[in-house]
Coordinates of C-alpha atoms (C1' of nucleotides) in Angstrom, one line a residue:
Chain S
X22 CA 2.0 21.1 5.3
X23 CA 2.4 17.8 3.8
X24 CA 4.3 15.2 3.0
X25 CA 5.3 12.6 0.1
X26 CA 6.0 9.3 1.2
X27 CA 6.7 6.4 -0.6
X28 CA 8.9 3.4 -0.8
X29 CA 11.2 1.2 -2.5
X30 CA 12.9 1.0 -5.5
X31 CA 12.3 0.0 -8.7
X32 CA 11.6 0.9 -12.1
X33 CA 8.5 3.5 -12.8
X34 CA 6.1 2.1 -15.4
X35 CA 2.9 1.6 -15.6
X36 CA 0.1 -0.8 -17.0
X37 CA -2.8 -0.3 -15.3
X38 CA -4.3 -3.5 -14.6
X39 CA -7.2 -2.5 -12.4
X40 CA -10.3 -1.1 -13.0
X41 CA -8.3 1.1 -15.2
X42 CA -9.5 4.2 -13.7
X43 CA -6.1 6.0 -13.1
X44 CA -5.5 9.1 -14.2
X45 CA -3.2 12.2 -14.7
X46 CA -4.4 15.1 -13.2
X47 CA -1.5 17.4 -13.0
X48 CA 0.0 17.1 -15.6
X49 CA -0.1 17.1 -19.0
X50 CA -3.2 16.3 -20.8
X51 CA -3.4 13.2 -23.1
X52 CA -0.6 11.4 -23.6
X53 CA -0.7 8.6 -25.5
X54 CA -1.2 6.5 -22.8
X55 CA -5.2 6.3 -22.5
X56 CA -5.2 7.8 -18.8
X57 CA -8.8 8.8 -17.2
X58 CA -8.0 12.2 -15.8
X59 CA -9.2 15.1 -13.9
X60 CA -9.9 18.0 -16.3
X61 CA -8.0 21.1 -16.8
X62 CA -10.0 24.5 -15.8
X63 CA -10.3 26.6 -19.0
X64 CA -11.9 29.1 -17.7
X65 CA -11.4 31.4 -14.3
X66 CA -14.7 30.2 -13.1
X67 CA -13.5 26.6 -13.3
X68 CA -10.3 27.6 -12.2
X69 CA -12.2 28.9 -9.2
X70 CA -14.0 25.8 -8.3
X71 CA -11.0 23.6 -8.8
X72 CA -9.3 25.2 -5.8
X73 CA -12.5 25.3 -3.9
X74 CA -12.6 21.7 -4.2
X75 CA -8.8 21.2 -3.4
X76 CA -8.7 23.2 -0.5
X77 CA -12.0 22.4 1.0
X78 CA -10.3 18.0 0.1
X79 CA -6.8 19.3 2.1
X80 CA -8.7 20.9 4.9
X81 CA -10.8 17.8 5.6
X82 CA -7.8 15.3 5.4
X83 CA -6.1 17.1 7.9
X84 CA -8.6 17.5 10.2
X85 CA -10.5 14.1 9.7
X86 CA -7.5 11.8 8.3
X87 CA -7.7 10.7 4.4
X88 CA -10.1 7.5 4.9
X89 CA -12.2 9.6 6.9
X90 CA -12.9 12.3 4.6
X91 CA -15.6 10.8 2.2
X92 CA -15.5 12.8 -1.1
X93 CA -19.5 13.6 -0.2
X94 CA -18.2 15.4 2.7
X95 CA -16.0 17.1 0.5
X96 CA -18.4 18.5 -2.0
X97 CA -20.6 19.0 0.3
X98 CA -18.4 21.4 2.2
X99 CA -17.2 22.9 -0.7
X100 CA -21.1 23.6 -1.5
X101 CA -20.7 21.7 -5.1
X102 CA -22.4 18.4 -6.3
X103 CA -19.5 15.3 -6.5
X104 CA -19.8 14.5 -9.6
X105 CA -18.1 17.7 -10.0
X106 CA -15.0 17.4 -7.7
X107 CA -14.6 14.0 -10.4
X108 CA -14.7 16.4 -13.3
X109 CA -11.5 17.8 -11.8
X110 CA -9.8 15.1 -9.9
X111 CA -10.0 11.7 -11.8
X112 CA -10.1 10.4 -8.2
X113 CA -10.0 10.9 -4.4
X114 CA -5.9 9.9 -4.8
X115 CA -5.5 12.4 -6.9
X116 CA -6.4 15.2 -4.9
X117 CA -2.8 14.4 -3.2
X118 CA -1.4 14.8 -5.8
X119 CA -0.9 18.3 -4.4
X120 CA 0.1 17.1 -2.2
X121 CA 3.6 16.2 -3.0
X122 CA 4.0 19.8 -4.9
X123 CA 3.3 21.9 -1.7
X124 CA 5.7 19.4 0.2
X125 CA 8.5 19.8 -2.1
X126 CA 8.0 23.6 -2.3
X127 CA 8.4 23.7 1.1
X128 CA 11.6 21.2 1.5
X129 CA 13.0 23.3 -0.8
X130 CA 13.0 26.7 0.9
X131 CA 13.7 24.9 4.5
X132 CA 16.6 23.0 3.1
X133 CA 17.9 26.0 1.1
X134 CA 18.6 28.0 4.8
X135 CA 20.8 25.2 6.0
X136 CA 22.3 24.8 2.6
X137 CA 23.1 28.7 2.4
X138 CA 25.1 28.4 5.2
X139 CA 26.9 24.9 6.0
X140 CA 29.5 23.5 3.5
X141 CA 30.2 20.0 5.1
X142 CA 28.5 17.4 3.4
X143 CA 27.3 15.6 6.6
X144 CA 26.0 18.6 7.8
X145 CA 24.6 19.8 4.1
X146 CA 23.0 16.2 4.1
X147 CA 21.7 16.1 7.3
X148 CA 20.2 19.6 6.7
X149 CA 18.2 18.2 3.8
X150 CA 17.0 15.1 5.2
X151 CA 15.4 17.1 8.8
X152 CA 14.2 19.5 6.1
X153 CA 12.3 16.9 4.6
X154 CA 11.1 15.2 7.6
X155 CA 10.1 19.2 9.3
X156 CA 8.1 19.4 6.5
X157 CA 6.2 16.6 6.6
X158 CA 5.8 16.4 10.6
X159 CA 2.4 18.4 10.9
X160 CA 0.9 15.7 8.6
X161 CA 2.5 12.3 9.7
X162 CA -1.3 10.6 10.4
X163 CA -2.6 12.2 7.5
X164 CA 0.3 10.4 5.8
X165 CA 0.7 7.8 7.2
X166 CA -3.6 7.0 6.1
X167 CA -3.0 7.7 2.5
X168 CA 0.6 5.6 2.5
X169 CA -0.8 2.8 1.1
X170 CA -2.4 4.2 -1.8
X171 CA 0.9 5.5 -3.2
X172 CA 2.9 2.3 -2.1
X173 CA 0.9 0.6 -4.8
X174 CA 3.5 0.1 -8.0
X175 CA 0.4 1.3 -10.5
X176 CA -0.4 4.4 -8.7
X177 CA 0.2 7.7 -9.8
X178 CA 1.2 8.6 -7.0
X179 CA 3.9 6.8 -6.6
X180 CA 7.6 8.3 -6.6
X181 CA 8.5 6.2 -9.3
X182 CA 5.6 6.7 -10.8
X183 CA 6.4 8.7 -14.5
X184 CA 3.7 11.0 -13.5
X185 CA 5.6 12.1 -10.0
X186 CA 8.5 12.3 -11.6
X187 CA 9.0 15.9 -12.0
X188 CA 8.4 16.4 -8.2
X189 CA 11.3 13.2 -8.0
X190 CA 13.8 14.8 -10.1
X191 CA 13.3 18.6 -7.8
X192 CA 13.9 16.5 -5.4
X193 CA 17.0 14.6 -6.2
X194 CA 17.9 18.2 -7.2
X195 CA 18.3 19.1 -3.9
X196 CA 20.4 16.2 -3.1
X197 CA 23.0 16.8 -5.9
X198 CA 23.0 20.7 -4.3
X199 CA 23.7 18.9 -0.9
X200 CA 26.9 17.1 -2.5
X201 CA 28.5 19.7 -5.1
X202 CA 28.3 22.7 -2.6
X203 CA 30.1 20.8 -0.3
X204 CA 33.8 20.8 0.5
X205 CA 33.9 16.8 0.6
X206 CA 36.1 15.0 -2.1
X207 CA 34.0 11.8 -3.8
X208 CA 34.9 9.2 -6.1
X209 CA 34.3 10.6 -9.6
X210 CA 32.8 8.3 -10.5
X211 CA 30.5 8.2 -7.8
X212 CA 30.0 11.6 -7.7
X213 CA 27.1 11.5 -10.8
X214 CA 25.6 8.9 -9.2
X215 CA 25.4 9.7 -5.6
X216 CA 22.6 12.2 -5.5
X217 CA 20.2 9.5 -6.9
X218 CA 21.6 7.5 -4.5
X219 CA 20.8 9.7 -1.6
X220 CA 17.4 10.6 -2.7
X221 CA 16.9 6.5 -2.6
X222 CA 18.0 6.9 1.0
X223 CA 15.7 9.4 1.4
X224 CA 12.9 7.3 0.3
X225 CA 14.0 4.9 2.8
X226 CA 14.0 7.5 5.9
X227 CA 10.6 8.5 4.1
X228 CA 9.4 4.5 4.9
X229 CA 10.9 4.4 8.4
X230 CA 9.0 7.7 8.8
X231 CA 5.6 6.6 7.9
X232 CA 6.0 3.6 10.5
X233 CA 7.7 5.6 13.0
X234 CA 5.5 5.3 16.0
X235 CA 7.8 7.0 18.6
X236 CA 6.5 10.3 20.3
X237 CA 7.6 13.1 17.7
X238 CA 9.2 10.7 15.3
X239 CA 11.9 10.9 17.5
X240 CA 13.2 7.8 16.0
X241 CA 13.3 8.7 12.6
X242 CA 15.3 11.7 14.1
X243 CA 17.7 9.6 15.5
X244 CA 18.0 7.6 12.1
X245 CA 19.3 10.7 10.3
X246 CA 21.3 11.9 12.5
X247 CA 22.6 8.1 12.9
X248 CA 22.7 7.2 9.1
X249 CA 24.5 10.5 7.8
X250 CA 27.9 10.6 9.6
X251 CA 27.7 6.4 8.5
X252 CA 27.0 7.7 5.3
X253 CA 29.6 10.9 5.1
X254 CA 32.4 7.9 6.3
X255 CA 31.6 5.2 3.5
X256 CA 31.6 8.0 0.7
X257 CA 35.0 9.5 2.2
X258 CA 36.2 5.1 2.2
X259 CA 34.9 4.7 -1.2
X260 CA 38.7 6.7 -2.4
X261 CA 39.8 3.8 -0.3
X262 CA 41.8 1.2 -2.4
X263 CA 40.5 -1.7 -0.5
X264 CA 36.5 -0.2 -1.4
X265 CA 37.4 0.3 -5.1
X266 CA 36.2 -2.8 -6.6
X267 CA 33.0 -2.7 -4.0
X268 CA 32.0 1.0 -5.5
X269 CA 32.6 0.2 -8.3
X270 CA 30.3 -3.4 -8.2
X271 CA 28.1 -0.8 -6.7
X272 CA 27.5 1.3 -9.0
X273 CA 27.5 -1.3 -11.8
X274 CA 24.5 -2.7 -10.2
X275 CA 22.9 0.5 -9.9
X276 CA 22.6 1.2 -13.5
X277 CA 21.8 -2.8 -14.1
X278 CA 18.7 -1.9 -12.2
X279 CA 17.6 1.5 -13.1
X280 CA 15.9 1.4 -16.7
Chain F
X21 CA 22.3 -14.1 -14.7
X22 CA 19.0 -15.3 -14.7
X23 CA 19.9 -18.9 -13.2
X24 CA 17.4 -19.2 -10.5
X25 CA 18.6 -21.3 -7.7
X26 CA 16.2 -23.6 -6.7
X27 CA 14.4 -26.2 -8.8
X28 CA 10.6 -25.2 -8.8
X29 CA 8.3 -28.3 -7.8
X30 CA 8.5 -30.4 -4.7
X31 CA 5.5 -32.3 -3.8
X32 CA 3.9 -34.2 -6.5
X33 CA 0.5 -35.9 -5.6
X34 CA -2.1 -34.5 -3.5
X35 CA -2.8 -30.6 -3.3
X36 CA -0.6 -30.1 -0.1
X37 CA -2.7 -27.5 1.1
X38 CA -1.7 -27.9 4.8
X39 CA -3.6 -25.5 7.4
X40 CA 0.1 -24.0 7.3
X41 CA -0.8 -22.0 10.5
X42 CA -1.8 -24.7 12.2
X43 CA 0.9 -24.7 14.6
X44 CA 0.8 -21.2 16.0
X45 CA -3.1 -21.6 17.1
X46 CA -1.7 -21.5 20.5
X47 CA -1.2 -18.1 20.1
X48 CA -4.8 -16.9 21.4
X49 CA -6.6 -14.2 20.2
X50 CA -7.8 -11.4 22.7
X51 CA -4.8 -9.3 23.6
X52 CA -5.4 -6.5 25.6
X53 CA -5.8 -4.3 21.7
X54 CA -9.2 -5.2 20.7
X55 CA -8.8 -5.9 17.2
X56 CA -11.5 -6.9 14.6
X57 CA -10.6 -10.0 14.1
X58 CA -12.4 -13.1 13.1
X59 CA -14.2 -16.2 15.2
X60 CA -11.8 -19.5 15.7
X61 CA -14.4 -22.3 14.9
X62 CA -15.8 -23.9 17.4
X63 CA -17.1 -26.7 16.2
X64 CA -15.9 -29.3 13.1
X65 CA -18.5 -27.7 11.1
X66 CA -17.1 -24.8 11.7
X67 CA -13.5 -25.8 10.8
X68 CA -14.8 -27.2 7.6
X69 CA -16.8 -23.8 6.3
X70 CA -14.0 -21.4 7.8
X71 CA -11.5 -23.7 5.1
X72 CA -14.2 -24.2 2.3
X73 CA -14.4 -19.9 2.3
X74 CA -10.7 -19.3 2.6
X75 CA -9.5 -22.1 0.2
X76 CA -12.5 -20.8 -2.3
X77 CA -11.1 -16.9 -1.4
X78 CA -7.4 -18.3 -2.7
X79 CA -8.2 -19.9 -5.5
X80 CA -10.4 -16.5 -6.9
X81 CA -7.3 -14.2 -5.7
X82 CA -4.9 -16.1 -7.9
X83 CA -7.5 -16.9 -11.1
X84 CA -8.8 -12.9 -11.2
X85 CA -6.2 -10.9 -8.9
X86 CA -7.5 -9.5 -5.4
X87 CA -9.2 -6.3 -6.6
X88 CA -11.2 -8.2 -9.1
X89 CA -12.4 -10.4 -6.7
X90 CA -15.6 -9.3 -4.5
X91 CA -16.2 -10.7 -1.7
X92 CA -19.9 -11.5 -3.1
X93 CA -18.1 -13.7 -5.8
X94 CA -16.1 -15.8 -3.4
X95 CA -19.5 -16.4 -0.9
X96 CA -21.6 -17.1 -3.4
X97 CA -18.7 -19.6 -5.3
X98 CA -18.3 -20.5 -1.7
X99 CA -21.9 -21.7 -1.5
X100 CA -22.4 -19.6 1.7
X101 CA -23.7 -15.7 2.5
X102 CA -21.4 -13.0 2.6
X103 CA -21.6 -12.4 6.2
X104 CA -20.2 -15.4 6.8
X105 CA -17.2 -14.8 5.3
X106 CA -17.2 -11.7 7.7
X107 CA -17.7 -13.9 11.0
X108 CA -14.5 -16.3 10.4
X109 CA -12.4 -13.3 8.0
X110 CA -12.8 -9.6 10.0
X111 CA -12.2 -8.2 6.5
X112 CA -11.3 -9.1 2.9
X113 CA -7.5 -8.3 3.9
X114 CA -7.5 -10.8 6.6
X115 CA -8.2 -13.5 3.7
X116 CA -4.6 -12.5 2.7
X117 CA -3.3 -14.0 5.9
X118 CA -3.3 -17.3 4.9
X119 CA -0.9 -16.4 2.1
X120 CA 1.7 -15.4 3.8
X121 CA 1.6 -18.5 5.9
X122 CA 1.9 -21.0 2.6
X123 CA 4.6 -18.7 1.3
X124 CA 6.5 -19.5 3.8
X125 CA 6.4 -22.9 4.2
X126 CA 7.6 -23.4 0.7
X127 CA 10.1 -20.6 1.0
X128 CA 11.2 -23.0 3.9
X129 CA 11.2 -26.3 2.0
X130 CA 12.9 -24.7 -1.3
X131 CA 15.7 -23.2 0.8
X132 CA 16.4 -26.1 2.8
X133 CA 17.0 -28.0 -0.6
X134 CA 19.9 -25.2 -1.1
X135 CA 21.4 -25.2 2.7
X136 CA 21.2 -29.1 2.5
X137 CA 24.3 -28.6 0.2
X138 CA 26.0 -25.4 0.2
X139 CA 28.1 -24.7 2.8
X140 CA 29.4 -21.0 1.4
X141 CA 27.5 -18.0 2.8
X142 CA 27.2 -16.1 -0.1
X143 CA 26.1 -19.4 -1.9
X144 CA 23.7 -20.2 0.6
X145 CA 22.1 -16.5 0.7
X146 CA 22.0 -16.3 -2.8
X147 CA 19.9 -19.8 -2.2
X148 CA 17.9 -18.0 0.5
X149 CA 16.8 -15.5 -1.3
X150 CA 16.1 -17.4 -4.9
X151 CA 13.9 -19.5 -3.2
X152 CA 11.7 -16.4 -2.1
X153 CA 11.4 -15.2 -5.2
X154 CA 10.8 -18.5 -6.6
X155 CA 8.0 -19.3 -4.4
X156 CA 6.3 -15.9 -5.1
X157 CA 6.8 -15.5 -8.2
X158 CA 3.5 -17.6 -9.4
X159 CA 1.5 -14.9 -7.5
X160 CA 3.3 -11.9 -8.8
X161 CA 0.1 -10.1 -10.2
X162 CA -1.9 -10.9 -7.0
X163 CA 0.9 -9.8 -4.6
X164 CA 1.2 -6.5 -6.6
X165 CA -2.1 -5.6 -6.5
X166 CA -3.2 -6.4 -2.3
X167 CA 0.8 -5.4 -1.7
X168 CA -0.6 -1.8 -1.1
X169 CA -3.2 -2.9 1.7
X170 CA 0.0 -4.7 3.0
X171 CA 2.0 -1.6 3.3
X172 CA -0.4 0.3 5.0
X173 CA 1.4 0.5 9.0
X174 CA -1.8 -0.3 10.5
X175 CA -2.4 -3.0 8.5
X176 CA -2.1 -6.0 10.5
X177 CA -0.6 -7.4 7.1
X178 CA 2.0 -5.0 7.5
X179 CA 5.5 -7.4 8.0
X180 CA 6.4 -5.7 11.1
X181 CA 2.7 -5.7 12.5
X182 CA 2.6 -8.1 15.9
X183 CA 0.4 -10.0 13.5
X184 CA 2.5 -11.1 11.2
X185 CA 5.8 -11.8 13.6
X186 CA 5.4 -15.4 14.2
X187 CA 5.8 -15.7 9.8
X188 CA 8.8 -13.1 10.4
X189 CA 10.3 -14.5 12.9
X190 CA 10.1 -17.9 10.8
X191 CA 11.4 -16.0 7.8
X192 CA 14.4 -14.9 9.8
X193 CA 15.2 -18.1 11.2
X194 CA 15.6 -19.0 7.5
X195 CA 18.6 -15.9 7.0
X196 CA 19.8 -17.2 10.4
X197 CA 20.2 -20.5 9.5
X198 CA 22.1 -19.6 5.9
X199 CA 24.5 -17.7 8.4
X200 CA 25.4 -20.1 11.3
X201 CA 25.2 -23.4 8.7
X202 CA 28.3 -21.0 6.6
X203 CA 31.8 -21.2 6.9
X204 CA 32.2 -17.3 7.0
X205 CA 34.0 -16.0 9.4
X206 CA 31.9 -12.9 11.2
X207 CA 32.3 -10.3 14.0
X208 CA 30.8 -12.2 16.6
X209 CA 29.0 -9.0 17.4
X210 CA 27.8 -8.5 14.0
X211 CA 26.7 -12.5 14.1
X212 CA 23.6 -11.9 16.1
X213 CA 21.9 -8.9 14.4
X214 CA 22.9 -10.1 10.6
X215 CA 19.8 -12.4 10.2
X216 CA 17.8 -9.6 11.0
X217 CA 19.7 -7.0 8.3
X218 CA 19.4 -10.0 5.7
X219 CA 15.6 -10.5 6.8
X220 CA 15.6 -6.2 6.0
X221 CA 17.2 -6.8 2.9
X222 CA 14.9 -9.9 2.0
X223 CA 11.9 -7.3 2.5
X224 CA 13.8 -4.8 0.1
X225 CA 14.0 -7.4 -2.9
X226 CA 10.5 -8.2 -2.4
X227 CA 9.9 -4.5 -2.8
X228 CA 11.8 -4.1 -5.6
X229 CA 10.1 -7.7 -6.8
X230 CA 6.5 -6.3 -6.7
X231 CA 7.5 -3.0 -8.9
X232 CA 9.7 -4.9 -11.2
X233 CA 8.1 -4.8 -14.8
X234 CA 10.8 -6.8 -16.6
X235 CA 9.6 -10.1 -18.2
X236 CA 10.1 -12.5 -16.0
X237 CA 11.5 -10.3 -13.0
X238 CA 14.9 -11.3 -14.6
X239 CA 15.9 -7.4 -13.0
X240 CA 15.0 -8.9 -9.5
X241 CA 17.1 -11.9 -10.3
X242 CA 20.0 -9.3 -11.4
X243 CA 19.4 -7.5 -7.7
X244 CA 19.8 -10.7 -6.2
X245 CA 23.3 -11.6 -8.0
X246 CA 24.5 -8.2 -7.5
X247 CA 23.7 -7.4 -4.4
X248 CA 25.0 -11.0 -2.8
X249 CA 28.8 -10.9 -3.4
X250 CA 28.8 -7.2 -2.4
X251 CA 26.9 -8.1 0.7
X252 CA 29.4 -10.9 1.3
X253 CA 32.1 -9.2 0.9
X254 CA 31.2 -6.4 3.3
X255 CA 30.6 -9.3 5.8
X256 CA 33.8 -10.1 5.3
X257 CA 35.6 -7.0 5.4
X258 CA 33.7 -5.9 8.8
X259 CA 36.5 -7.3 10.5
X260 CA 39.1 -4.8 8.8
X261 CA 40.6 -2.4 11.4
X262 CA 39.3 0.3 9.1
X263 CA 35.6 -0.8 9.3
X264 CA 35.3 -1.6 12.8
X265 CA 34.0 1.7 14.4
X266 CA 31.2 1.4 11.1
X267 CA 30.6 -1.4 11.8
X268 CA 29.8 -0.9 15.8
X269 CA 28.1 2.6 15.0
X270 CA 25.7 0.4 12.3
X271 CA 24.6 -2.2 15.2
X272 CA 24.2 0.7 17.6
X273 CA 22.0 2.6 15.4
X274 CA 20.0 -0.6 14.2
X275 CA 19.4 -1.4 18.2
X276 CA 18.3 2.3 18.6
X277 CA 16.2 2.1 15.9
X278 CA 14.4 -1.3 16.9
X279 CA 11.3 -1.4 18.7
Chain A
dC29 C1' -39.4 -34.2 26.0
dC30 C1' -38.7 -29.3 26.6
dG31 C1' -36.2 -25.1 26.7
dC32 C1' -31.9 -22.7 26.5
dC33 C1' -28.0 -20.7 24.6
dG34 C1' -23.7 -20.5 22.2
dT35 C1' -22.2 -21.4 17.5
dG36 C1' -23.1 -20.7 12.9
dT37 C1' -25.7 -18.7 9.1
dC38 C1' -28.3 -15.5 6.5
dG39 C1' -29.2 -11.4 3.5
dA40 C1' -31.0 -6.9 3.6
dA41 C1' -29.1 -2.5 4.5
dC42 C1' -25.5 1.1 4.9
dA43 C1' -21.8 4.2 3.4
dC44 C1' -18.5 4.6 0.4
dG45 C1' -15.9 5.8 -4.3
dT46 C1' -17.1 6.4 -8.9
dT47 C1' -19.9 7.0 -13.3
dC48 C1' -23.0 9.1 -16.5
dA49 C1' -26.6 11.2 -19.0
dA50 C1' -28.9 15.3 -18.6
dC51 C1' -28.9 19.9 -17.5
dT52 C1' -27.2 25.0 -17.0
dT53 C1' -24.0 28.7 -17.9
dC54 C1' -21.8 31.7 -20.7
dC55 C1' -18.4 32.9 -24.4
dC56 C1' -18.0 33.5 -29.2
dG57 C1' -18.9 33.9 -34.2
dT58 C1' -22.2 35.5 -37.2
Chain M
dA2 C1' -28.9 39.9 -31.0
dC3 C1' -28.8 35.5 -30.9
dG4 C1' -28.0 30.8 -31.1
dG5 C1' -24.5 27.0 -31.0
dG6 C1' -21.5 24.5 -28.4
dA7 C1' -17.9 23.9 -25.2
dA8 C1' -17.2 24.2 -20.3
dG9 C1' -19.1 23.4 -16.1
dT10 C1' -22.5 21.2 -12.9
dT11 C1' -25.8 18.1 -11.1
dG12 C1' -27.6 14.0 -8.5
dA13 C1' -29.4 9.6 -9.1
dA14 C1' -27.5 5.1 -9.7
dC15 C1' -24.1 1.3 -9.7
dG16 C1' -21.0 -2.0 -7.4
dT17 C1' -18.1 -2.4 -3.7
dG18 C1' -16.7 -3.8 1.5
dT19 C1' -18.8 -4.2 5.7
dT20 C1' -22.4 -4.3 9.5
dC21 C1' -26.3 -6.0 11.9
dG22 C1' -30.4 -7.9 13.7
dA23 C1' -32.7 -12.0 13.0
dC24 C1' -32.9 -16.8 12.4
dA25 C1' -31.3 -22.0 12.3
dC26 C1' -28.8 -25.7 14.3
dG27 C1' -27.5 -28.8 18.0
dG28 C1' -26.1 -30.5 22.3
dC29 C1' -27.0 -30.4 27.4
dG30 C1' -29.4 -29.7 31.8
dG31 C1' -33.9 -30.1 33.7

DNA sequence: CCGCCGTGTCGAACACGTTCAACTTCCCGT
DNA sequence: ACGGGAAGTTGAACGTGTTCGACACGGCGG
């Protein structure tokens, strides 16, 4: 079920200017930085009523929609007082946290039957990107509610965010798989760089996604299967003498920008 | 790099404040989607408190950043009741509006300082986009924190919400004009949709703008450098036998894709 | 002069996300 | 066996954006 959205580019980071309330559920507790987060279970009772909590929160989104489920209704359903669902979750965003694990469990195992079986890049490519968006289909309101809150540069939640960036780098994982199973021949020098790349252009079908308002997504359908031959063409040109210099300005940006 | 284009001030003297939207009032409200929208004043006294509430609302945005501000603070600095605020503004986001508007008109009158001169493209999108960032950059804090409620896609603040198109269609005018006033030399059937990719790319800076942490957004500035002579040079190279079928597959994929 | 009604104005009230001090539960060392 | 304290739990309370019924203003027809 579920999804991961999220936009742009850009460099992860993260002063919190707000109220400061963040916080880093997931994770790892206490970093340095001074993050208000959820607590971690230490015992199976707690354990217990985490789950409680963060299934009862995942049923409601998905039946009511994210800014419909009010975190009263949540506790509520889930028969506990919500101060408590706070003591585990710093806040209502980070019960989506989740989320984004469940989705990229999930793209993994769909994209892992196409990539079992095709060895052309396009194809491998296209495989992963319909994988992604397959996943993510049954929730697309639900997603589309909740965008907003992980478009903001100081979320958590956002993919560039340090905090999502284990779920990030699992995923860019599965774009590097795309490229070296495949038969296609790339640019050396490319070749490192290329999965990030792709992931980037994931983000991007990701954005298009979340806006798509065509029956199905049947546009954003059409933008894969559009983009990757496009895509599959410019990597084969970048081996091209006249598209040397451009790749290589390319790429030289690329690292200019990523920190 | 770090040269930014356009020299900063324009006006001295009087606070050119401007109703900036002025013009599009023909544009009535009431379309068949019943939006929550505010009232259009009526009367002068109306007029007057609708400005005294949204130039009070702009000021507070910019001194304390949108979050910070409540709408309490800017009524009661306003002089008026909160529900006031709510019978001219149909939310706090609507407030936002307004800046938009401004930002474009300076956008506009920084740019044409470059296109007055330049007649190269690349020079004169280089200009383009400078001046975008130049004009925003002031509000960088502010537009990173309300740039979530932007993203949302049902946001009317959204840039491709039916709300916003008379400011995008003004922004693209700008990229349109940076073309046609060029001496580059373009596939005439690549000539009509380029504003349009530029306007997309102009949205992708600003994305990258409001996540970039680096003093000074000097990384945007790099983006900018970078990603201009590579644009211009696959303008130019468009025409190459080699990129021809790309370059028709891209312009029937973006008319696909287009709503 | 009166009464009317659309425009403008008010502020209490509502529902929400979030906080916090107080309470309960229950494991562990003694 | 027991008591101390960490883990877990509670719900009232705070500040927020937003709504709503009531009231004030002012010009116009009678």
């Amino acid at each position: 079920m579920t999804d991961r959205s999220v936009p742009p580019p850009a460099d992860a980071g993260g002063a919190a200017e707000q109220t400061g309330v963040g916080g880093a559920a997931g994770a790892e507790p206490a970093t340095a930085r001074g993050e208000a987060a959820g607590a971690e279970p230490a015992t199976a009772r707690g354990e217990q009523t985490r789950k409680l909590i963060l299934d009862t929160a995942m049923r409601l989104f998905r039946e009511r929609g994210y800014a419909q489920t009010t975190m009263r209704a949540v506790a509520k359903e889930a028969g506990v007082a919500v101060g408590n669902a706070y003591y585990y979750f710093g806040s209502k965003e980070h019960l989506i946290q989740e989320f984004y694990a469940e989705t990229l469990v999930e793209h993994r195992t769909r994209a892992a039957r196409v990539l079992a079986t095709e060895t052309g890049f396009a194809e491998r490519l296209r495989g992963v990107l319909h994988a992604g968006v397959d996943t993510m289909t049954p929730s697309h309101e639900f997603a589309a509610s909740f965008f907003k809150t992980a478009a903001e540069p100081t979320s958590p939640l956002s993919p560039f965010s340090t905090e999502s960036s284990p779920t990030r780098d699992a995923s860019i994982a599965l774009f590097r798989e795309a490229l070296t199973g495949s038969t296609a021949k790339v640019d050396p020098e490319l070749r490192d760089e290329l999965p990030e790349l792709l992931w980037l252009a994931y983000m991007g079908v990701i954005l298009y996604w979340v806006y798509d308002r065509s029956p199905d997504q049947t546009k954003t359908r059409a933008l894969i299967n559009g983009a990757v031959p496009l895509i599959d063409r410019l990597v084969g040109l970048s081996r091209l003498r006249v598209l040397r210099p451009v790749t290589r300005d390319v790429l030289g940006l690329i690292r200019t920008l990523r920190q």
